[in-house]
C-alpha positions as CSV (number, residue, x, y, z in Angstrom):
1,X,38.7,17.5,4.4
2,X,36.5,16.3,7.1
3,X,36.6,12.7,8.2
4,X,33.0,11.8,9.2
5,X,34.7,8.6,10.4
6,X,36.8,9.9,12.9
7,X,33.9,10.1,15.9
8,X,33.3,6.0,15.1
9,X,35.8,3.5,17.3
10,X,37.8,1.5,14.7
11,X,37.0,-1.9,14.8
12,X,37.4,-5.5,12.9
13,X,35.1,-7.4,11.1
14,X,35.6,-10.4,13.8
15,X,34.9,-7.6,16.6
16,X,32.2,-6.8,14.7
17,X,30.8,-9.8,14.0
18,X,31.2,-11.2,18.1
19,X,29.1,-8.2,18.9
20,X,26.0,-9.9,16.7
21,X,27.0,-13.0,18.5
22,X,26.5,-12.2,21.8
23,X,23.5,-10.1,21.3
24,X,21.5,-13.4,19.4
25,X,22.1,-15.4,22.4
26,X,21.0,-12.5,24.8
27,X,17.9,-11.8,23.0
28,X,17.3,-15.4,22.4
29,X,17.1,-16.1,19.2
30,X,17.8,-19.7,18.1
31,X,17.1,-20.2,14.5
32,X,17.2,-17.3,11.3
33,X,14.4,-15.6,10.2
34,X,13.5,-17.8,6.9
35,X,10.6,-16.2,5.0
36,X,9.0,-14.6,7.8
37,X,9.3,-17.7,10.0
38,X,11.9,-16.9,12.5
39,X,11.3,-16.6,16.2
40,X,12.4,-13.0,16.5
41,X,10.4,-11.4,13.8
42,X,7.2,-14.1,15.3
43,X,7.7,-12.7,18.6
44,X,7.1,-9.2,17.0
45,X,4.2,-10.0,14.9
46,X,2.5,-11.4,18.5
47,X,3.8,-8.5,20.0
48,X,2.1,-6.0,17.3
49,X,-1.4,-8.2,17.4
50,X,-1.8,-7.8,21.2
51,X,-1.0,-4.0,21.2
52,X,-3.7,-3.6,18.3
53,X,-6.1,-6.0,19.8
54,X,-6.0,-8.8,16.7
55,X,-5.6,-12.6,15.9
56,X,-2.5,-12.1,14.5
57,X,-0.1,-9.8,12.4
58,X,2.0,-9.8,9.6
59,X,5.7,-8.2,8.7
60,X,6.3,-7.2,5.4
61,X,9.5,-6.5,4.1
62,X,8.7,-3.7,1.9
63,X,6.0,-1.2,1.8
64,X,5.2,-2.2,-1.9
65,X,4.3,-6.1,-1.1
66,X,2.2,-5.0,2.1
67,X,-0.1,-2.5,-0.4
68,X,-0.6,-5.6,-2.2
69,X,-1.5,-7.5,0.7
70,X,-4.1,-4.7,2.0
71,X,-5.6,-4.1,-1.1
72,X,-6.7,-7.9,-1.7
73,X,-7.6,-7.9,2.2
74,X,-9.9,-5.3,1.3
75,X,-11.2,-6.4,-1.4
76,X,-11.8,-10.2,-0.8
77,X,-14.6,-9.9,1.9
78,X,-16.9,-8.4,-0.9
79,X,-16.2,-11.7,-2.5
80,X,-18.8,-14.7,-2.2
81,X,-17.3,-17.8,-0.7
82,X,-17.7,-20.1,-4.0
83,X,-15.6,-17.0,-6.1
84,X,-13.1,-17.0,-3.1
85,X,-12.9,-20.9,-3.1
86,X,-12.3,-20.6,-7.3
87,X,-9.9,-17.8,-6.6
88,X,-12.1,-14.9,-8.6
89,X,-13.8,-12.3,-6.7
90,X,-17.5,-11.4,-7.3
91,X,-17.9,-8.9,-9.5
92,X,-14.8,-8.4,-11.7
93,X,-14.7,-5.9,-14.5
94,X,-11.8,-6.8,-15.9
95,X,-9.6,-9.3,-16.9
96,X,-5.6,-9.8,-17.3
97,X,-4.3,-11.3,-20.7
98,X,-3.7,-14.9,-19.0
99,X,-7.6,-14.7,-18.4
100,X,-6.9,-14.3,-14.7
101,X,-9.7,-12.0,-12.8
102,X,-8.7,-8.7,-11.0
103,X,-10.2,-6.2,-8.7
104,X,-10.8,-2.9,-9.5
105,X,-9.0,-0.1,-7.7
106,X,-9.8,3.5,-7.5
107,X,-7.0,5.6,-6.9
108,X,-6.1,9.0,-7.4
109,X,-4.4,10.4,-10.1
110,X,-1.3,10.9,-7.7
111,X,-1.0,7.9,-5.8
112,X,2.3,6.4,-4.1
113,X,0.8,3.1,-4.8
114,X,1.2,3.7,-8.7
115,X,3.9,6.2,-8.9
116,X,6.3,5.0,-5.7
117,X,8.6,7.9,-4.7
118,X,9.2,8.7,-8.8
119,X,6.3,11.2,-9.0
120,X,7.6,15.0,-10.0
121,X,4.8,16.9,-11.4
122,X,1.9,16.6,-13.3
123,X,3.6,16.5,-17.0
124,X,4.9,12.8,-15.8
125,X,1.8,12.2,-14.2
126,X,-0.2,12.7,-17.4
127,X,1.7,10.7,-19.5
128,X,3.3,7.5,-17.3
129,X,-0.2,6.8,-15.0
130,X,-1.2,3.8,-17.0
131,X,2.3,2.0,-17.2
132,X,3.1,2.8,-13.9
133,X,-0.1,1.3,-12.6
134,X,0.3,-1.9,-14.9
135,X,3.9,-2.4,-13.8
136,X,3.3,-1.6,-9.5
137,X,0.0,-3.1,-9.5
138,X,-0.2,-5.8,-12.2
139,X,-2.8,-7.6,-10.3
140,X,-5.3,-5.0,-10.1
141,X,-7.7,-2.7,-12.4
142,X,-6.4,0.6,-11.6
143,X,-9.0,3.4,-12.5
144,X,-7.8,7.0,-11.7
145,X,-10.7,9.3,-9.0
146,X,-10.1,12.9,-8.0
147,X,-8.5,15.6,-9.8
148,X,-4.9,17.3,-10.1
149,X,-3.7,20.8,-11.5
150,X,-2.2,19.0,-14.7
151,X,-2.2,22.3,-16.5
152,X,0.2,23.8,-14.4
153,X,2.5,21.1,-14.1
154,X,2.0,20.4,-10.6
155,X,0.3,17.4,-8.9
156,X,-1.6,19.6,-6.6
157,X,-4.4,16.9,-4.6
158,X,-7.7,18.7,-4.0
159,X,-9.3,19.1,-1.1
160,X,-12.5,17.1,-2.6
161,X,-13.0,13.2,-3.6
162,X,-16.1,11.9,-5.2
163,X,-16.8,8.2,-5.9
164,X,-16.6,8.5,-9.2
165,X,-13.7,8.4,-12.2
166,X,-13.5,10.9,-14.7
167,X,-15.3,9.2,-17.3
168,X,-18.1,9.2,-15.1
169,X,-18.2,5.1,-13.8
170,X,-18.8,5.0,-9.7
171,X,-17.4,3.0,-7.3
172,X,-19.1,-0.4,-7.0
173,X,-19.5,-3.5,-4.7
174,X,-16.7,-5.0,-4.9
175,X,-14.0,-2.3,-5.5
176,X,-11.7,-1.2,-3.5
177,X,-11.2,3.1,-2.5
178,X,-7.9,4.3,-1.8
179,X,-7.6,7.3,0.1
180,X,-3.9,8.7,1.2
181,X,-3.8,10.2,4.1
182,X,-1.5,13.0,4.2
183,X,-1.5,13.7,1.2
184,X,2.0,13.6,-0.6
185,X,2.1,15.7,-3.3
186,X,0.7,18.6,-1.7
187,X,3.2,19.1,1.6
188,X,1.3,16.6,3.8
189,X,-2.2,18.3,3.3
190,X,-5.6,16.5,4.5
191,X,-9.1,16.5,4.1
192,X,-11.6,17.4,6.2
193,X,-12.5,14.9,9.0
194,X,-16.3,15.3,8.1
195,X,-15.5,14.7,4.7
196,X,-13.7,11.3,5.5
197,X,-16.5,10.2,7.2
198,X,-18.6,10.9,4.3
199,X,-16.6,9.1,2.1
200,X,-16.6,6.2,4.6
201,X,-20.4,5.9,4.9
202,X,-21.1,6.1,1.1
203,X,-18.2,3.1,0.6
204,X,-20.1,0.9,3.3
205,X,-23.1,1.8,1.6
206,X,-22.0,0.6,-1.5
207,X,-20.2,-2.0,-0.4
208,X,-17.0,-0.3,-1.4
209,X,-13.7,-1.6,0.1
């Protein structure tokens, strides 16, 4: 038996526990991180927002609640300032069973934003889409663009997108386009760059977020 342990110097919890000591007063930090409002993790996001030349940025713990946080980013400037003062976007297709508006999303068939890191092949894909999407992105209209090899039981991501979803409904103003770049179902493949940019122009022509 190997002891992966052995390299590592024993120590105590106290030990342990002096060593986070001495490096909070080194690196300054005076109060806990509460909610996002600690001086550390503010020194970061100031940090972040002056390397990328913005106002200001914003840690998320999780990848899950900062797709939440992009997607309604994206979608809210298509939104008229009385439906963002009521709290309902513009043009809204749908509606939840509280009555509450939603955006619409398009995504594809595939995407980590419905599926997570649970996505195996394209048997699972066929039948869970729709209660994965309700239950990862309850505040949204999910409609499915794009295509996959379901027949064969892989979620293979095409080389093509088009606006559209496969019961034939385009993207509109007010909707928001996901598109995954590399995509993960395919070992990291990627579109064309002149396809991207097409894509891009026909959503800022349609006022697609």
């Amino acid at each position: 038996m190997i002891d992966l342990s052995a390299q590592h110097p024993k120590r105590t919890p106290a030990e342990c526990l002096r060593e986070i000591a001495d490096f909070a007063e080194q690196a300054g930090c005076d109060s806990l991180d509460v909610y996002g409002k600690g001086e550390s993790l503010q020194r970061f996001e100031a940090e972040v927002a002056a390397l990328l030349g913005k106002e200001a940025a914003m840690f998320f713990t999780t990848g899950t609640a900062a797709q939440q946080a992009a997607l309604l980013a994206h979608a809210e400037p298509h939104s008229s300032p009385e439906a963002l003062v009521a709290g309902k976007p513009l043009r809204s297709p749908a509606s939840s069973p509280d009555g509450e508006r939603r955006f619409r999303v398009l995504v594809h068939p595939t995407s980590h934003l419905v599926f997570l890191d649970c996505l195996r092949d394209g048997a699972l894909q066929r039948s869970h889409f729709d209660d994965r999407a309700q239950a990862n992105l309850p505040d949204f209209e999910v409609v499915q663009w794009g295509s996959s090899a379901l027949e064969s039981h892989m979620a293979v991501v095409p080389d093509s997108f088009e606006l559209t979803s496969p019961g034939g409904q385009p993207a509109e103003k007010g909707d928001v386009v996901v598109i995954e770049l590399p995509q993960r179902m395919n070992g990291g493949a990627s579109m064309e760059l002149a396809h991207l940019r097409r894509l891009s122009q026909e959503c800022r022509q349609r006022g697609v977020g």
